[in-house]
XYZ file of C-alpha atoms in Angstrom:
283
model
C -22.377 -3.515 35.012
C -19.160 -4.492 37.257
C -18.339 -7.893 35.643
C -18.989 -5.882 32.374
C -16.375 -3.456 33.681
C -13.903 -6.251 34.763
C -14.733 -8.215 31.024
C -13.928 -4.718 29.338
C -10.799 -4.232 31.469
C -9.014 -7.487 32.196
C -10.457 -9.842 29.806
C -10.216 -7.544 26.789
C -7.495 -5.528 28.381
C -8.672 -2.361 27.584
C -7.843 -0.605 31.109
C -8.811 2.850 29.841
C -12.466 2.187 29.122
C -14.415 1.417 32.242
C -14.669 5.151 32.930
C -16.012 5.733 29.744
C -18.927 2.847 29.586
C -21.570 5.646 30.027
C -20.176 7.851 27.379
C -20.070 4.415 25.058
C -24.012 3.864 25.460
C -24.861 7.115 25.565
C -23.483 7.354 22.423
C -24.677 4.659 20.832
C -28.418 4.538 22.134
C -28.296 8.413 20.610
C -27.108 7.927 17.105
C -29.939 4.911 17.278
C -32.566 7.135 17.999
C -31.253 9.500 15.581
C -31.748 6.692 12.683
C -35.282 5.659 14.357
C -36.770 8.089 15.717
C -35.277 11.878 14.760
C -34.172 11.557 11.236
C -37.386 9.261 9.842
C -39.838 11.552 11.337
C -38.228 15.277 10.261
C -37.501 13.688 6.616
C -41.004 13.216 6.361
C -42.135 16.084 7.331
C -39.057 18.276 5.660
C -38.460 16.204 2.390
C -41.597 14.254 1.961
C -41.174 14.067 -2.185
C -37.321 13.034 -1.654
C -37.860 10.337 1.537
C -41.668 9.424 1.895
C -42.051 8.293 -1.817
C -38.990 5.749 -1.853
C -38.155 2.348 -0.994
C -37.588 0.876 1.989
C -33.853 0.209 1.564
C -33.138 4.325 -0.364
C -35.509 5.493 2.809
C -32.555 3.752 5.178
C -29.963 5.196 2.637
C -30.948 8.668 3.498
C -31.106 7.970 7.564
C -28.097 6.736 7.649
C -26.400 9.686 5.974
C -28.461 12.393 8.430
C -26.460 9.905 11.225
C -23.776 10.546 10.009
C -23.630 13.881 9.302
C -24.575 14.268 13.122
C -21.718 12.166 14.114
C -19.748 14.789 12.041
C -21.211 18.004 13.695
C -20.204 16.204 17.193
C -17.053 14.527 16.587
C -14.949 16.829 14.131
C -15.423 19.729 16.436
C -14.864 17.429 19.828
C -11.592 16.421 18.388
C -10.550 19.457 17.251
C -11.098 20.977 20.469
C -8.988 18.045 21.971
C -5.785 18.089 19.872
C -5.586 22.309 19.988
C -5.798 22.189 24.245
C -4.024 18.899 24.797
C -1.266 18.993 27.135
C 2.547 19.626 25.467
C 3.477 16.266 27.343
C 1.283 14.154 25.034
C 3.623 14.324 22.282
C 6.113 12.665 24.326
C 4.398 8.914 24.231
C 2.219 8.758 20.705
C 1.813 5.068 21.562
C 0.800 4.182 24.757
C -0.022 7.952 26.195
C -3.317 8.617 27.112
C -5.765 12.057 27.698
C -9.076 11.635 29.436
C -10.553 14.078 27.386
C -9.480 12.192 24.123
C -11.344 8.950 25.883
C -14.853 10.998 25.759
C -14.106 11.466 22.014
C -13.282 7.988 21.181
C -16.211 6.798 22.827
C -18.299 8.519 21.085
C -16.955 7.557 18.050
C -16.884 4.092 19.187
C -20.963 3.752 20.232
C -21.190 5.150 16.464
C -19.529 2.735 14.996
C -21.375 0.232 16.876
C -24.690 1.591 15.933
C -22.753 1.823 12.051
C -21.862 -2.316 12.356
C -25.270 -3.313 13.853
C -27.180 -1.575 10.990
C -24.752 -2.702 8.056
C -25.350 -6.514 9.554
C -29.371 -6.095 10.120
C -30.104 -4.007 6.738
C -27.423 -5.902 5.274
C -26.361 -4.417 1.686
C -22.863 -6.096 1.175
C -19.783 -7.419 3.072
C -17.642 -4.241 2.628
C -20.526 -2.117 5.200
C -19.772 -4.899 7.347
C -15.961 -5.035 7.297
C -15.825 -0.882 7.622
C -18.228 -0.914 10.659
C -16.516 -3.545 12.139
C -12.615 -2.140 11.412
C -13.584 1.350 12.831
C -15.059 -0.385 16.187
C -12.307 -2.547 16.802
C -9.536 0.062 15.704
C -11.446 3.267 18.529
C -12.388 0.578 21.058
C -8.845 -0.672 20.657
C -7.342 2.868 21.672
C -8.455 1.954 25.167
C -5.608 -0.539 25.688
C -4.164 2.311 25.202
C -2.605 2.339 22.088
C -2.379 4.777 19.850
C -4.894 7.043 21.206
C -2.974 10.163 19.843
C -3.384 9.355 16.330
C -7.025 8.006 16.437
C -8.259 11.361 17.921
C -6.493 12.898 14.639
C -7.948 10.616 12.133
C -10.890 11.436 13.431
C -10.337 15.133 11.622
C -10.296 13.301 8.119
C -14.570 13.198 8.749
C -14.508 17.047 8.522
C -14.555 15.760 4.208
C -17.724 13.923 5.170
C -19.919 16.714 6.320
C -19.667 18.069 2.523
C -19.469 14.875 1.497
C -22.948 14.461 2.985
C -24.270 17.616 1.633
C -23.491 16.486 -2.034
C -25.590 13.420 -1.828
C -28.495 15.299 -0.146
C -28.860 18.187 -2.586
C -28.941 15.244 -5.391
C -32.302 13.911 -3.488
C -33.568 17.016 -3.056
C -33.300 17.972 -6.841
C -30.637 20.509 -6.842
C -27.969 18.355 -9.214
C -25.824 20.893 -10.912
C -26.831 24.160 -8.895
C -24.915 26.863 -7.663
C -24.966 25.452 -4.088
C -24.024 22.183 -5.276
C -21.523 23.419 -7.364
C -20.135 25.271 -4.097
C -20.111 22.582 -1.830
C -18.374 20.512 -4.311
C -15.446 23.244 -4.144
C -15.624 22.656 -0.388
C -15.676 19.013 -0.103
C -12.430 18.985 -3.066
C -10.716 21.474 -0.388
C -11.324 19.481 2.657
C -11.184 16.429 1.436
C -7.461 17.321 -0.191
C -6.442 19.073 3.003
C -7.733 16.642 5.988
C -7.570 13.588 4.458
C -3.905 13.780 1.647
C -2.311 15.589 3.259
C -2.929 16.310 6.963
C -3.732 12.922 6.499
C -0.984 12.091 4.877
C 1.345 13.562 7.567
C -0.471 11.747 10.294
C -0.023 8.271 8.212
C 3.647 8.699 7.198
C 4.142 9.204 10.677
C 2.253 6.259 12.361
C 3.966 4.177 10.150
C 7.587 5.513 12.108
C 6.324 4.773 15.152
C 4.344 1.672 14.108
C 7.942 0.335 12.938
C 9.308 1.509 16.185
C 7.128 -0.851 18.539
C 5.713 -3.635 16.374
C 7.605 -6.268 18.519
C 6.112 -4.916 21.462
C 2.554 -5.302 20.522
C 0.689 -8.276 19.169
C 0.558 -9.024 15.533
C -3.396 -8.332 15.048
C -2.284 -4.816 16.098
C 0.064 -4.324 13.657
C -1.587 -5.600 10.840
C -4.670 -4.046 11.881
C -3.335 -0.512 12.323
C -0.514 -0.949 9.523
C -2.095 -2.046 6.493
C -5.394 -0.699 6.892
C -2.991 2.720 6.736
C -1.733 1.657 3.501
C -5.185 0.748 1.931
C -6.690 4.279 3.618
C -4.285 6.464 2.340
C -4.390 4.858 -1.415
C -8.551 5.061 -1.760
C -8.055 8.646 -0.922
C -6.019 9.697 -3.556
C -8.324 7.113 -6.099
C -11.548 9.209 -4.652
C -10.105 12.565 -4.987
C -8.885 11.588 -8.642
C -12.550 10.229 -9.494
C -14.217 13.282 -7.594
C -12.213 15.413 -9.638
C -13.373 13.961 -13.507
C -17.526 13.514 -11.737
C -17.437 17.053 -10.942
C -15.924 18.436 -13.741
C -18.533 15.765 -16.398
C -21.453 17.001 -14.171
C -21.018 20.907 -14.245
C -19.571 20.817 -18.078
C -23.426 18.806 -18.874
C -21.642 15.427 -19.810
C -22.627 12.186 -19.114
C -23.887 11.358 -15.576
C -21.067 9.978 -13.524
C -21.716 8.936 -10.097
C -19.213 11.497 -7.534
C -17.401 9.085 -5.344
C -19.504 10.946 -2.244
C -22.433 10.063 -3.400
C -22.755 6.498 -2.428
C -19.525 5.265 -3.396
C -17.486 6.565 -0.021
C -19.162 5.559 3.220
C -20.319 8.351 5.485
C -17.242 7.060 7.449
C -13.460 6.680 7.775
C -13.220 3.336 5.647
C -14.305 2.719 1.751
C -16.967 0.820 0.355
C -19.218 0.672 -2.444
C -22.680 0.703 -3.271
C -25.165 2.667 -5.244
C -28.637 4.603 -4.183
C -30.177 1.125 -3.762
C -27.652 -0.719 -1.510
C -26.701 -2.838 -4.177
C -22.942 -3.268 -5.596
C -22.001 -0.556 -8.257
């Protein structure tokens, strides 16, 4: 545990994390059980038609969102809580300031995207699962250093889009395509997903990118092309999804033809995109 400590801190140079090991496997071992344990044995019980009678690889499909919808109910709220209490002096330094509350936040949010990388490599489906597990570990684990720990705990808001997101694709498995209640939720995830993610997210983005151009000398490159571009390509998928989201919803409730809604399997139940239909295979 110690020389993992000293790895973590001088090797890695991420002097913020040792404190928050625990919090890091905590996290992680929990979502785990989550996708082994909790989720497989209340789906079959709950939604026996919808999870016991499918494949192994759509019986995964459906864990994985009930993960992360829990990593939703924890993390939205956590952060949430963080940004409306944190001290006034945090604006001061957006770069390299730091809140020990924000740490518990991020590492929870970093043990899920470990568990999220681990299961995109073992029930491997395509690169993309990879690439987005991998990004959003490196990018939370990163804020450690610390480095722009202010603006990870507010991209972690843009997931609020998810928990509706989530919602969608369950009440399609569970046979209510085209309800009221879907039909609801679909207003909520078009309201959340415009308001957290274009343009609270927007905000948030267009203002990284000031500071990013601030301090890029003062920071090595893989920061800066890690935290720069993957703004750019963020920012651009949302406004694609919302657009598609927009025509799926209005095809499905108007009785045209069936057009996958980005949410369904399209998006990832995460922060980054990628892209693959009911079966895990390219769409």
């Amino acid at each position: 545990m110690v020389f993992l400590e000293k790895f973590v801190s001088e090797t890695l140079g991420l002097t913020k994390f040792p404190p928050y090991l625990p919090t890091f496997y905590f996290s992680f071992l929990g979502f785990l059980f989550v996708h082994q344990v909790v989720a497989p044995t209340l789906s079959a019980k709950w939604f026996p038609d919808a999870y016991k009678g499918k494949g192994k690889v759509a019986q995964n499909n459906w864990l994985i969102h009930l993960v992360s919808q829990a990593h939703v109910l924890i993390v939205v709220p956590a952060s949430l809580y963080v940004i409306l209490t944190e001290a006034p002096g945090r604006e001061e330094d957006k770069v390299y300031g730091w809140d020990n509350r924000a740490g518990y936040v991020h590492a929870i949010a970093s043990g899920y995207f470990l568990w999220d990388s681990l299961d995109a490599i073992f029930n491997f489906i395509d690169p993309g699962f990879v690439v987005h597990g991998l990004a959003c570990l490196a990018i939370y684990t990163m804020s450690f250093k610390p480095f722009v720990a202010y603006y990870g705990t507010r991209c972690l808001l843009w997931e609020a889009s998810t928990f509706f997101l989530n919602n969608h694709w369950l009440l399609d498995k569970t046979g209510r395509t085209g309800t009221r209640l879907q039909l609801i939720n679909g207003f909520f995830l078009l309201g959340t997903f415009f308001s957290v993610r274009m343009v609270y997210g927007g905000y948030i983005s267009v203002q990284f990118l000031l500071i990013l151009k601030q301090v890029w000398r003062e920071i090595p490159l893989a920061y800066t092309l890690l935290y720069g571009l993957g703004n750019f390509i963020l920012q651009g998928l949302n406004w694609f999804w919302f657009y598609k989201m927009i025509v799926a919803l209005r095809k499905r409730f108007r009785g045209g033809p069936a057009v996958r809604l980005p949410g369904e399997d399209e998006i990832p139940t995460s922060v980054t995109p990628s892209i693959h239909n009911e079966e895990g295979t390219p769409s």
